[in-house]
Coordinates of C-alpha atoms in Angstrom, one line a residue:
Chain G
M804 CA -5.5 35.4 0.9
N805 CA -6.5 34.6 -2.7
K806 CA -8.5 31.5 -3.6
F807 CA -5.6 29.4 -4.7
R808 CA -3.6 30.1 -1.5
R809 CA -6.7 29.4 0.6
A810 CA -7.1 26.1 -1.3
V811 CA -3.5 25.2 -0.4
M812 CA -4.1 26.0 3.2
W813 CA -7.2 23.8 3.3
V814 CA -5.3 21.0 1.7
A815 CA -2.5 21.5 4.3
L816 CA -5.1 21.4 7.1
A817 CA -6.7 18.3 5.6
L818 CA -3.3 16.5 5.4
I819 CA -2.5 17.4 9.0
I820 CA -5.8 16.1 10.2
L821 CA -5.4 12.9 8.1
L822 CA -1.9 12.4 9.6
L823 CA -3.4 12.9 13.0
F824 CA -6.0 10.2 12.5
L825 CA -3.3 7.9 10.9
S826 CA -1.2 8.3 14.0
V827 CA -4.1 7.4 16.3
Y828 CA -4.9 4.4 14.1
G829 CA -1.2 3.4 14.1
A830 CA -1.2 3.6 18.0
F831 CA -4.1 1.1 18.1
I832 CA -2.6 -1.5 15.8
G833 CA 0.8 -1.6 17.5
A834 CA 4.3 -0.7 16.4
A835 CA 5.0 -3.7 14.2
R836 CA 1.8 -3.4 12.1
A837 CA 2.0 0.4 12.1
K838 CA 5.5 0.1 10.6
G839 CA 4.2 -2.0 7.8
F840 CA 1.1 0.1 7.3
I841 CA 3.0 3.4 6.8
S842 CA 5.1 1.9 4.0
R843 CA 2.1 0.8 1.9
L844 CA 1.6 2.5 -1.4
P845 CA -1.2 4.8 -0.4
L846 CA 0.8 6.1 2.5
V847 CA 3.9 6.5 0.3
V848 CA 1.7 8.7 -1.9
Y849 CA 0.6 10.6 1.2
W850 CA 4.2 11.2 2.3
I851 CA 5.2 12.4 -1.2
T852 CA 2.1 14.7 -1.4
F853 CA 2.8 16.1 2.0
T854 CA 6.5 16.9 1.1
L855 CA 5.4 18.4 -2.2
L856 CA 2.7 20.5 -0.5
L857 CA 5.3 21.9 1.9
I858 CA 7.6 22.9 -1.0
T859 CA 4.6 24.4 -2.9
A860 CA 3.7 26.4 0.2
L861 CA 7.3 27.7 0.4
V862 CA 7.0 28.8 -3.2
M863 CA 3.5 30.3 -2.9
F864 CA 3.5 32.0 0.5
R865 CA 6.1 34.7 0.5
R866 CA 5.7 35.1 4.2
L867 CA 7.1 31.6 4.7
V868 CA 10.4 32.7 3.0
R869 CA 10.6 36.2 4.5
V870 CA 10.0 35.2 8.1
P871 CA 13.1 33.2 9.1
G872 CA 11.3 31.2 11.8
L873 CA 8.6 30.0 9.5
L874 CA 11.1 29.2 6.7
L875 CA 13.1 27.0 9.1
I876 CA 10.0 25.2 10.4
H877 CA 8.6 24.3 7.0
L878 CA 12.0 23.6 5.5
G879 CA 12.8 21.5 8.5
C880 CA 9.7 19.4 8.0
V881 CA 10.7 18.9 4.3
F882 CA 14.1 17.7 5.4
I883 CA 12.7 15.3 8.0
L884 CA 10.2 13.8 5.5
A885 CA 12.8 13.6 2.7
G886 CA 15.4 12.1 5.0
A887 CA 13.0 9.5 6.4
M888 CA 12.0 8.5 2.9
W889 CA 15.6 8.3 1.8
S890 CA 16.5 6.1 4.8
S891 CA 13.5 3.8 4.4
E892 CA 13.7 0.3 2.9
T893 CA 12.2 1.6 -0.4
G894 CA 14.7 4.5 -0.3
H895 CA 17.6 1.9 0.0
K896 CA 16.2 -0.1 -2.9
L897 CA 15.9 3.1 -5.0
Q898 CA 19.6 4.0 -4.2
K899 CA 20.6 0.5 -5.4
K900 CA 18.7 0.9 -8.6
L901 CA 19.9 4.5 -9.3
F902 CA 23.4 4.7 -7.9
G903 CA 24.3 1.0 -7.4
I904 CA 24.7 1.6 -3.6
D905 CA 23.9 -1.7 -2.0
K906 CA 23.5 -1.2 1.8
I907 CA 21.8 -3.2 4.5
T908 CA 18.9 -1.1 5.8
T909 CA 18.6 -2.9 9.1
G910 CA 19.5 -6.4 10.5
Q911 CA 21.0 -8.3 13.4
M912 CA 24.2 -10.1 14.1
I913 CA 24.8 -12.9 16.5
I914 CA 28.4 -13.0 17.7
F915 CA 29.9 -15.4 20.2
E916 CA 32.6 -14.2 22.6
G917 CA 36.1 -14.4 21.0
H918 CA 34.6 -14.8 17.5
S919 CA 34.2 -12.4 14.6
D920 CA 31.5 -12.3 12.0
N921 CA 30.3 -10.2 9.1
C922 CA 26.9 -11.9 8.5
V923 CA 23.8 -9.8 9.1
I924 CA 20.5 -11.5 9.4
L925 CA 17.8 -9.3 7.9
E926 CA 15.0 -11.0 9.7
D927 CA 14.0 -10.0 13.3
L928 CA 15.4 -12.7 15.5
K929 CA 12.5 -12.3 17.9
Q930 CA 10.3 -13.6 15.1
I931 CA 12.3 -16.8 14.7
K932 CA 10.9 -19.3 17.1
K933 CA 14.0 -21.5 17.3
L934 CA 16.8 -20.5 19.7
P935 CA 19.3 -18.2 18.0
F936 CA 22.3 -20.6 18.4
S937 CA 20.4 -23.5 16.8
V938 CA 19.5 -21.5 13.7
E939 CA 21.5 -22.6 10.8
L940 CA 22.6 -19.4 9.2
D941 CA 22.7 -20.9 5.7
D942 CA 19.1 -21.8 6.0
L943 CA 18.0 -18.2 6.4
K944 CA 17.4 -16.6 3.1
Q945 CA 17.8 -13.1 4.4
I946 CA 21.5 -12.9 5.0
K947 CA 23.9 -10.2 3.8
Q948 CA 27.5 -9.6 4.4
L949 CA 29.2 -6.5 5.7
P950 CA 32.5 -5.4 4.0
F951 CA 34.2 -5.8 7.3
S952 CA 34.0 -8.1 10.3
V953 CA 32.9 -7.4 13.9
E954 CA 34.6 -9.2 16.7
L955 CA 33.2 -9.7 20.1
K956 CA 36.1 -9.5 22.6
D957 CA 33.8 -9.9 25.6
F958 CA 30.2 -9.6 26.7
Q959 CA 29.3 -8.5 30.1
I960 CA 26.1 -7.9 32.1
E961 CA 26.3 -5.6 35.1
Y962 CA 23.8 -5.6 37.9
Y963 CA 22.7 -3.0 40.5
K964 CA 24.3 -3.7 43.9
T965 CA 20.9 -4.0 45.5
A966 CA 19.2 -7.3 44.7
Y967 CA 15.8 -8.4 46.0
L968 CA 14.1 -11.5 47.4
H969 CA 10.5 -11.5 46.4
I970 CA 8.0 -13.3 48.6
Q971 CA 4.5 -14.0 47.3
T972 CA 1.8 -15.6 49.5
R973 CA -1.1 -17.6 48.1
D974 CA -3.6 -14.9 48.8
G975 CA -1.6 -12.3 46.8
Q976 CA 0.3 -10.6 49.6
G977 CA 3.8 -9.7 48.7
W978 CA 7.1 -8.4 50.1
R979 CA 10.3 -7.2 48.4
I980 CA 13.3 -7.6 50.7
P981 CA 16.7 -6.2 49.8
V982 CA 19.3 -8.9 50.0
E983 CA 21.2 -8.2 53.3
I984 CA 23.0 -11.1 54.9
D985 CA 21.8 -12.2 58.4
T986 CA 19.0 -9.6 58.6
E987 CA 15.8 -11.1 59.9
F988 CA 12.7 -9.9 58.1
P989 CA 9.3 -10.3 59.9
L990 CA 6.4 -11.4 57.7
G991 CA 3.7 -11.1 60.4
S992 CA 2.2 -13.5 62.8
E993 CA 0.9 -15.8 60.1
F994 CA 4.1 -16.4 58.2
G995 CA 7.0 -16.0 60.6
T996 CA 10.3 -14.6 59.6
V997 CA 12.9 -15.0 56.8
K998 CA 16.6 -14.4 56.9
I999 CA 19.1 -14.5 54.0
L1000 CA 22.1 -16.5 55.1
K1001 CA 24.3 -16.5 52.0
T1002 CA 24.5 -15.3 48.4
F1003 CA 26.0 -17.4 45.5
E1004 CA 27.3 -16.2 42.2
N1005 CA 27.7 -19.7 40.9
F1006 CA 25.7 -22.2 43.0
K1007 CA 26.8 -25.8 42.6
I1008 CA 26.3 -29.1 44.5
T1009 CA 29.3 -31.4 44.7
I1010 CA 29.7 -34.7 46.3
E1011 CA 32.6 -35.1 48.7
G1012 CA 33.2 -38.3 50.6
G1013 CA 29.7 -39.5 49.8
S1014 CA 27.9 -36.4 51.1
K1015 CA 26.5 -33.5 49.2
K1016 CA 28.2 -30.1 49.6
I1017 CA 26.9 -26.8 48.4
I1018 CA 29.6 -24.5 47.1
D1019 CA 30.0 -21.1 45.3
D1020 CA 32.0 -22.4 42.4
P1021 CA 34.8 -20.0 41.4
Q1022 CA 35.1 -21.6 37.9
P1023 CA 33.5 -19.7 35.0
G1024 CA 29.8 -19.9 34.9
S1025 CA 26.8 -18.2 36.5
N1026 CA 24.1 -19.6 38.7
P1027 CA 23.1 -16.8 41.2
A1028 CA 21.2 -18.0 44.2
L1029 CA 20.3 -17.2 47.8
E1030 CA 20.4 -19.4 50.9
V1031 CA 17.3 -18.4 52.9
Q1032 CA 16.3 -19.5 56.4
I1033 CA 12.6 -19.5 57.1
T1034 CA 11.3 -19.6 60.7
S1035 CA 7.6 -20.5 61.0
P1036 CA 5.5 -18.8 63.7
E1037 CA 5.7 -22.2 65.6
G1038 CA 9.5 -21.9 65.7
Q1039 CA 10.3 -24.5 63.0
V1040 CA 13.4 -23.6 61.0
T1041 CA 13.9 -24.6 57.4
T1042 CA 16.5 -23.7 54.8
R1043 CA 15.7 -23.0 51.2
Y1044 CA 17.7 -22.2 48.1
V1045 CA 16.3 -19.6 45.8
F1046 CA 17.7 -19.3 42.2
E1047 CA 17.6 -16.3 40.0
R1048 CA 17.4 -18.4 36.8
F1049 CA 15.1 -21.2 37.9
G1050 CA 11.8 -20.2 39.4
G1051 CA 11.6 -23.3 41.5
H1052 CA 8.4 -24.8 42.8
T1053 CA 6.2 -24.5 45.8
R1054 CA 5.0 -27.5 47.7
P1055 CA 1.4 -27.8 48.9
E1056 CA 2.5 -27.1 52.5
D1057 CA 4.4 -23.9 51.5
K1058 CA 2.7 -20.7 52.6
F1059 CA 4.6 -18.6 50.1
A1060 CA 6.7 -18.6 47.0
L1061 CA 10.2 -17.1 46.9
S1062 CA 12.0 -15.6 43.9
Y1063 CA 15.4 -14.0 43.6
R1064 CA 15.7 -11.0 41.3
R1065 CA 18.7 -8.8 40.4
V1066 CA 18.2 -5.7 38.3
I1067 CA 20.4 -5.3 35.2
S1068 CA 22.2 -2.0 35.2
D1069 CA 24.0 -2.4 31.9
Y1070 CA 24.9 -4.7 29.0
I1071 CA 28.3 -4.2 27.5
S1072 CA 29.7 -5.7 24.3
R1073 CA 33.4 -5.1 23.8
L1074 CA 33.7 -4.9 20.0
R1075 CA 36.5 -4.6 17.5
I1076 CA 36.0 -3.9 13.8
I1077 CA 38.4 -5.8 11.6
K1078 CA 39.0 -4.6 8.1
D1079 CA 41.7 -5.9 5.7
N1080 CA 43.1 -7.9 8.7
K1081 CA 43.6 -4.8 10.7
V1082 CA 41.7 -3.4 13.7
A1083 CA 39.9 -0.4 12.2
A1084 CA 37.8 0.6 15.3
E1085 CA 37.2 -0.5 18.8
K1086 CA 34.4 0.4 21.2
D1087 CA 32.6 -1.0 24.3
I1088 CA 29.0 -0.6 23.2
E1089 CA 26.1 -0.3 25.7
V1090 CA 22.5 0.8 25.4
N1091 CA 22.6 4.5 24.4
H1092 CA 26.2 4.2 23.3
P1093 CA 26.3 2.6 19.8
L1094 CA 29.3 2.1 17.5
S1095 CA 29.4 3.9 14.2
F1096 CA 31.6 2.5 11.4
G1097 CA 31.5 2.2 7.6
G1098 CA 28.1 3.8 7.2
Y1099 CA 26.4 1.7 9.9
H1100 CA 25.5 2.0 13.5
F1101 CA 25.8 -1.1 15.8
Y1102 CA 23.5 -1.3 18.8
Q1103 CA 23.4 -3.6 21.8
H1104 CA 20.1 -5.4 21.0
S1105 CA 19.9 -8.6 22.9
Y1106 CA 22.1 -11.3 24.5
D1107 CA 22.4 -14.9 25.5
A1108 CA 20.2 -15.0 28.6
E1109 CA 21.1 -18.6 29.4
A1110 CA 24.9 -18.5 29.6
G1111 CA 26.0 -15.0 28.5
Q1112 CA 28.1 -16.5 25.7
Y1113 CA 26.9 -14.3 22.8
T1114 CA 25.6 -10.9 22.0
V1115 CA 23.0 -9.8 19.5
L1116 CA 23.8 -6.6 17.8
M1117 CA 21.4 -4.5 15.7
V1118 CA 22.9 -3.1 12.5
V1119 CA 21.3 0.0 11.1
S1120 CA 22.3 1.9 8.0
N1121 CA 23.0 5.6 8.6
T1122 CA 21.8 6.7 5.1
G1123 CA 19.6 9.8 5.3
L1124 CA 20.2 10.3 9.1
A1125 CA 22.1 13.5 8.6
V1126 CA 19.2 14.9 6.6
V1127 CA 16.7 14.0 9.3
Y1128 CA 18.9 15.5 12.0
A1129 CA 19.3 18.7 10.0
G1130 CA 15.5 18.9 9.7
Y1131 CA 15.2 18.4 13.5
W1132 CA 17.7 21.3 14.1
M1133 CA 15.8 23.5 11.7
L1134 CA 12.4 22.7 13.1
C1135 CA 13.5 23.3 16.7
I1136 CA 15.4 26.5 16.0
G1137 CA 12.6 27.7 13.8
V1138 CA 9.9 27.1 16.4
I1139 CA 11.9 28.6 19.2
W1140 CA 12.9 31.6 17.2
H1141 CA 9.4 32.3 15.8
L1142 CA 7.4 31.8 19.0
W1143 CA 9.8 32.9 21.7
L1144 CA 13.1 34.6 20.7
R1145 CA 11.9 37.1 18.1
H1146 CA 9.4 38.5 20.7
I1147 CA 12.1 38.7 23.3
V1148 CA 14.4 40.4 20.9
A1149 CA 11.7 42.8 19.8
R1150 CA 10.9 43.6 23.4
I1151 CA 14.6 44.3 24.2
K1152 CA 14.9 46.5 21.1
L1153 CA 11.7 48.5 22.2
K1154 CA 13.1 48.9 25.7
N1155 CA 16.4 50.2 24.3
K1156 CA 14.6 52.7 22.1
Chain T
M45 CA -6.7 3.7 45.7
E46 CA -4.5 3.7 48.8
I47 CA -3.3 6.1 51.4
K48 CA 0.5 6.4 51.6
Y49 CA 1.6 6.4 55.3
T50 CA 5.1 7.4 54.4
V51 CA 7.0 10.7 54.6
Q52 CA 6.6 11.0 50.8
G53 CA 2.9 10.4 51.1
L54 CA 2.5 12.9 53.9
L55 CA 4.4 15.6 51.9
I56 CA 2.1 15.0 48.9
Y57 CA -1.0 15.3 51.2
A58 CA 0.3 18.5 52.8
T59 CA 0.8 20.0 49.3
I60 CA -2.7 19.1 48.2
I61 CA -4.1 20.6 51.4
A62 CA -2.1 23.8 50.9
Y63 CA -3.2 24.1 47.3
L64 CA -6.8 23.5 48.1
S65 CA -6.8 26.0 51.0
A66 CA -5.1 28.5 48.7
F67 CA -7.9 27.9 46.1
V68 CA -10.7 28.3 48.6
T69 CA -9.1 31.3 50.1
S70 CA -8.7 32.9 46.7
L71 CA -12.4 32.2 45.9
L72 CA -13.2 34.1 49.2
R73 CA -11.4 37.0 47.7
R74 CA -8.5 36.8 50.2
E75 CA -5.9 36.9 47.4
K76 CA -2.9 37.6 49.6
T77 CA -3.5 34.7 52.0
G78 CA -4.3 32.6 49.0
H79 CA -1.0 33.5 47.4
I80 CA 1.0 32.8 50.6
L81 CA -0.7 29.4 50.9
Y82 CA 0.0 28.6 47.2
L83 CA 3.7 29.6 47.7
F84 CA 3.8 27.4 50.8
G85 CA 2.2 24.5 48.9
F86 CA 4.8 25.0 46.2
A87 CA 7.7 24.9 48.7
I88 CA 6.4 21.6 50.1
A89 CA 6.0 20.3 46.5
V90 CA 9.7 21.2 45.8
F91 CA 10.8 19.6 49.0
S92 CA 8.7 16.5 48.2
F93 CA 10.3 16.2 44.7
G94 CA 13.8 16.7 46.2
Y95 CA 13.1 14.1 48.9
R96 CA 12.1 11.6 46.2
W97 CA 15.2 12.5 44.2
Y98 CA 17.4 11.8 47.3
H99 CA 15.5 8.6 48.0
V100 CA 15.8 7.1 44.5
R101 CA 19.2 8.5 43.6
H102 CA 18.3 9.7 40.1
V103 CA 16.1 12.4 38.7
P104 CA 12.6 11.3 39.7
L105 CA 10.9 11.3 36.3
Q106 CA 10.9 7.6 35.7
N107 CA 7.3 6.5 36.2
L108 CA 3.8 8.0 36.5
F109 CA 4.1 8.6 40.2
E110 CA 7.3 10.7 39.8
V111 CA 6.0 12.5 36.8
F112 CA 2.8 13.6 38.6
L113 CA 5.0 14.6 41.6
C114 CA 6.9 16.9 39.2
L115 CA 3.6 18.3 37.7
G116 CA 2.6 19.4 41.1
M117 CA 5.2 22.1 41.1
I118 CA 3.0 24.3 39.0
Y119 CA 3.6 27.6 40.8
P120 CA 6.3 29.1 38.6
V121 CA 4.2 28.5 35.5
S122 CA 1.2 30.3 36.9
L123 CA 3.4 33.2 38.1
F124 CA 5.0 33.4 34.6
C125 CA 1.7 33.4 32.9
R126 CA 0.3 36.1 35.1
R127 CA 3.2 38.4 35.3
I128 CA 4.8 38.0 31.8
L129 CA 2.0 36.8 29.6
R130 CA -0.9 38.7 31.3
V131 CA -2.9 35.5 31.4
G132 CA -5.4 34.8 34.3
G133 CA -6.4 31.5 35.8
Y134 CA -4.2 31.9 38.8
S135 CA -6.7 30.5 41.2
A136 CA -7.5 27.6 38.9
D137 CA -3.8 26.7 38.8
M138 CA -4.0 26.0 42.6
L139 CA -6.8 23.5 41.8
I140 CA -4.8 22.0 38.8
G141 CA -1.9 21.6 41.2
A142 CA -4.1 19.7 43.7
I143 CA -5.7 17.6 40.9
V144 CA -2.4 16.5 39.4
L145 CA -1.0 15.5 42.8
F146 CA -4.1 13.4 43.6
P147 CA -3.0 10.4 41.5
A148 CA 0.5 10.6 43.0
G149 CA -1.0 10.6 46.5
F150 CA -3.7 8.0 46.1
V151 CA -3.3 6.0 42.9
F152 CA 0.2 5.4 41.6
N153 CA 2.7 3.0 43.2
A154 CA 5.5 4.9 44.9
E155 CA 7.9 2.0 45.2
P156 CA 11.4 3.2 44.1
Q157 CA 12.7 1.6 40.9
Q158 CA 16.2 1.3 39.5
L159 CA 16.8 2.8 36.1
P160 CA 16.9 0.3 33.3
P161 CA 19.8 0.6 30.9
A162 CA 17.7 2.4 28.3
L163 CA 16.9 5.2 30.7
Q164 CA 20.6 5.8 31.7
S165 CA 21.1 8.6 29.3
W166 CA 21.7 12.4 29.5
L167 CA 18.6 12.7 27.4
F168 CA 16.3 11.2 30.0
T169 CA 15.9 14.4 32.1
P170 CA 15.6 17.0 29.4
H171 CA 13.2 14.8 27.3
V172 CA 10.8 14.1 30.2
A173 CA 11.2 17.5 31.9
V174 CA 10.5 19.4 28.7
Y175 CA 7.4 17.3 28.1
M176 CA 6.1 17.8 31.6
L177 CA 6.6 21.6 31.4
S178 CA 4.8 21.7 28.1
Y179 CA 1.9 19.6 29.4
I180 CA 1.3 21.9 32.4
I181 CA 1.5 24.9 30.1
M182 CA -1.0 23.3 27.7
A183 CA -3.3 22.5 30.7
K184 CA -3.3 26.2 31.4
A185 CA -4.1 26.9 27.7
T186 CA -7.0 24.5 27.9
F187 CA -8.4 26.2 31.0
Q188 CA -8.4 29.5 29.0
A189 CA -10.1 27.7 26.1
I190 CA -12.8 26.3 28.4
L191 CA -13.3 29.8 29.7
Q192 CA -13.8 31.1 26.2
L193 CA -16.2 28.3 25.4
A194 CA -18.1 29.1 28.6
G195 CA -18.2 32.8 27.5
K196 CA -16.3 34.0 30.6
G197 CA -13.6 36.6 30.6
P198 CA -11.3 38.2 33.1
N199 CA -12.3 41.1 35.3
P200 CA -11.7 44.4 33.3
N201 CA -9.7 45.8 36.3
E202 CA -7.2 43.0 36.2
N203 CA -5.5 44.0 32.8
L204 CA -5.5 40.4 31.6
L205 CA -5.9 39.1 28.1
P206 CA -9.3 37.7 26.9
P207 CA -9.5 33.9 26.9
E208 CA -9.1 33.4 23.2
Q209 CA -5.9 35.5 23.0
A210 CA -4.7 34.0 26.3
T211 CA -5.1 30.5 24.9
Y212 CA -3.0 31.4 21.8
R213 CA -0.3 33.1 23.8
I214 CA 0.1 30.1 26.2
I215 CA 0.1 27.7 23.3
C216 CA 2.9 29.8 21.7
I217 CA 4.9 29.1 24.9
G218 CA 4.1 25.4 25.2
F219 CA 4.4 24.4 21.5
P220 CA 8.2 24.8 21.2
L221 CA 8.6 22.7 24.4
L222 CA 6.3 20.0 22.9
T223 CA 8.4 20.1 19.7
L224 CA 11.6 19.9 21.7
G225 CA 10.2 16.9 23.6
L226 CA 9.3 15.1 20.4
V227 CA 12.6 15.8 18.8
L228 CA 14.7 14.9 21.8
G229 CA 12.7 11.7 22.2
S230 CA 13.3 10.8 18.6
Y231 CA 17.1 11.5 18.9
W232 CA 17.2 9.4 22.1
G233 CA 15.2 6.6 20.4
K234 CA 18.0 6.5 17.7
K235 CA 20.7 6.3 20.3
A236 CA 19.0 3.6 22.4
W237 CA 17.0 1.5 20.1
G238 CA 18.5 2.3 16.7
D239 CA 15.5 4.0 15.2
Y240 CA 14.5 7.6 15.5
W241 CA 10.9 6.7 14.9
G242 CA 9.7 3.3 16.1
W243 CA 5.9 3.7 15.5
D244 CA 5.4 2.9 19.2
P245 CA 1.9 3.9 20.5
K246 CA 3.4 6.5 22.9
E247 CA 5.4 8.0 20.0
L248 CA 2.3 8.1 17.8
W249 CA 0.1 9.6 20.5
S250 CA 2.7 12.3 21.2
L251 CA 2.8 13.0 17.4
A252 CA -1.0 13.2 17.4
S253 CA -0.9 15.8 20.3
W254 CA 1.8 17.8 18.4
L255 CA -0.3 17.6 15.2
V256 CA -3.4 19.0 17.0
Y257 CA -1.5 22.1 17.9
V258 CA 0.0 22.3 14.4
G259 CA -3.6 22.2 13.1
Y260 CA -4.6 24.9 15.6
F261 CA -1.9 27.2 14.3
H262 CA -2.9 26.7 10.7
F263 CA -6.6 27.1 11.4
R264 CA -5.9 30.3 13.4
Y265 CA -3.7 31.6 10.7
M266 CA -6.5 31.0 8.1
F267 CA -9.3 32.5 10.1
G268 CA -7.8 34.5 12.9
K269 CA -10.3 35.3 15.7
K270 CA -13.3 34.8 13.4
H271 CA -14.2 31.4 14.9
P272 CA -13.0 31.6 18.5
R273 CA -15.0 28.6 19.5
I274 CA -13.4 26.4 16.9
N275 CA -10.0 27.7 18.0
S276 CA -10.8 26.7 21.6
F277 CA -12.0 23.3 20.5
W278 CA -8.5 22.7 18.9
A279 CA -6.9 23.6 22.3
V280 CA -9.2 21.3 24.2
A281 CA -8.6 18.5 21.7
G282 CA -4.8 19.0 22.2
M283 CA -5.2 18.5 25.9
A284 CA -7.3 15.4 25.4
A285 CA -4.5 13.9 23.2
I286 CA -1.9 14.9 25.8
I287 CA -3.9 13.1 28.6
I288 CA -4.2 10.0 26.4
T289 CA -0.4 10.2 25.7
L290 CA 0.5 10.6 29.4
L291 CA -2.0 8.2 31.0
W292 CA -4.0 6.0 28.7
V293 CA -1.0 4.7 26.7
N294 CA 0.8 3.7 29.9
L295 CA -2.1 2.4 31.9
S296 CA -4.1 0.6 29.2
R297 CA -3.1 -2.8 27.9
L298 CA -4.3 -1.6 24.5
F299 CA -1.0 0.0 23.8
P300 CA 2.0 -2.2 24.6
G301 CA 5.3 -0.7 23.6
L302 CA 8.8 0.4 24.3
H303 CA 7.6 3.0 26.8
S304 CA 6.1 0.4 29.2
Y305 CA 8.6 1.2 31.9
A306 CA 6.9 4.5 32.5
T307 CA 3.9 2.7 34.0

């Protein structure tokens, strides 16, 4: 290895070690700050230097071009870095300046059931302290419009069949009981037993003939609850209602607190893309199943936890993604070929000879 | 620390006992008995994993308990390393198997959990399984690196590779899996969260582990076997980064992030 090549190798090693330390530093400062940190000017210089060094290495080290696995690995890394830079906020700004392509990098949409919208809020809604529905969209500076509208036909939350009643005593002892009607669950000699008598999808209290009546209201709405019977060790029977949404309170004489929890299995937003007054695309999006349209991906991001009336979608530009994915393919194929397959092929060839 | 008085717990303890007995028997130069006990321990480990699978109704790789249960099935890796790669450390693998099952048996909560929406993807199993396999392979590489640092080598009669070469050979097997895990995770991140790289602590630590091995390859390319101790230090540093990625990130409150469901 001549001096220049050795110098390139040392620089490569130094950049790898530097990236290693930057990764560790990023892990300590948290995702949000790390995201900002990596797009600072010194880091931008670092990414460009790294990419250029990889290209220099491909030019200088013949072995990197002659050995297919090594070529794919290094070229793959160039693609990943280039794609990531192209898809970044700065990359989008550069595309606007150079080619006049004005795309939203990332943002969020709040859409109510039965409504359509094309406004994308560029700020993270989690950072806005007000509730999303009380935010005046015009007050937000960071709003951009899509060249098409997204309509929310329906939003649905699905739950696992098994729900649980959680019991927590004052001294920290706890039980998790699957919701099974009329099954008595012993809590030991100190606490007695509990029995779930009824489940409610939409718990309501009505007054009929001057007396209170508890019903499971079939009308639209949601207030999941449980009717629980508690039998104390002395045989005293009490009935309590436990609500999923409202934690309730414990009285001084209560030996334990009850809470009702259902586990969400899926969030589904039934979407329709409207372009030029026509339905251009339709998809039920879930976590792991986004919708792709017009150079954007739409993800199920959040929802109205109070009444399930609206969905929050994350809108992400797909610019540069194909380049990153091509890099991933090259890196994986390169590594597997270079470290595994070529040895297996060589062994087979040797055996055949 | 708690003892699990459940079928699952008993299966884990039985595996630990079988692995430890196999280790002790091997040390006493009763290789055949040791091998049978190791195989027996592996059979219980597979049954234990299958039992968990049946119990939770999804591939049990969701949390640290299940992941360590999976890592306990180390036998095929040690067999592959010995037979195909000519790498020693067969007896040490029995001990590694018992060590990784210890937290599953005594530390981590075994309460079954339902899969949150983000984990309901075809990428869940390959992403985690590939990582687990790479971790156990890298653990073997680290053992060889430690042997090299301690100046110990295999018995000349055994026809096994010297520790420095053995470390390199095992890392060559584990590194593609580590790469695949990283890339699959990134692809999954894009599908689930909208970003192929979220700068989450777990992502950054796994990148750091990957970079240590990238550094190892570059250093070894530059100097070959001239500095075997430094080569071994790279391998040990890689394992340290892996342990942090697997355990510290999930257990410490220092690193809150998107991967918190793995706790």
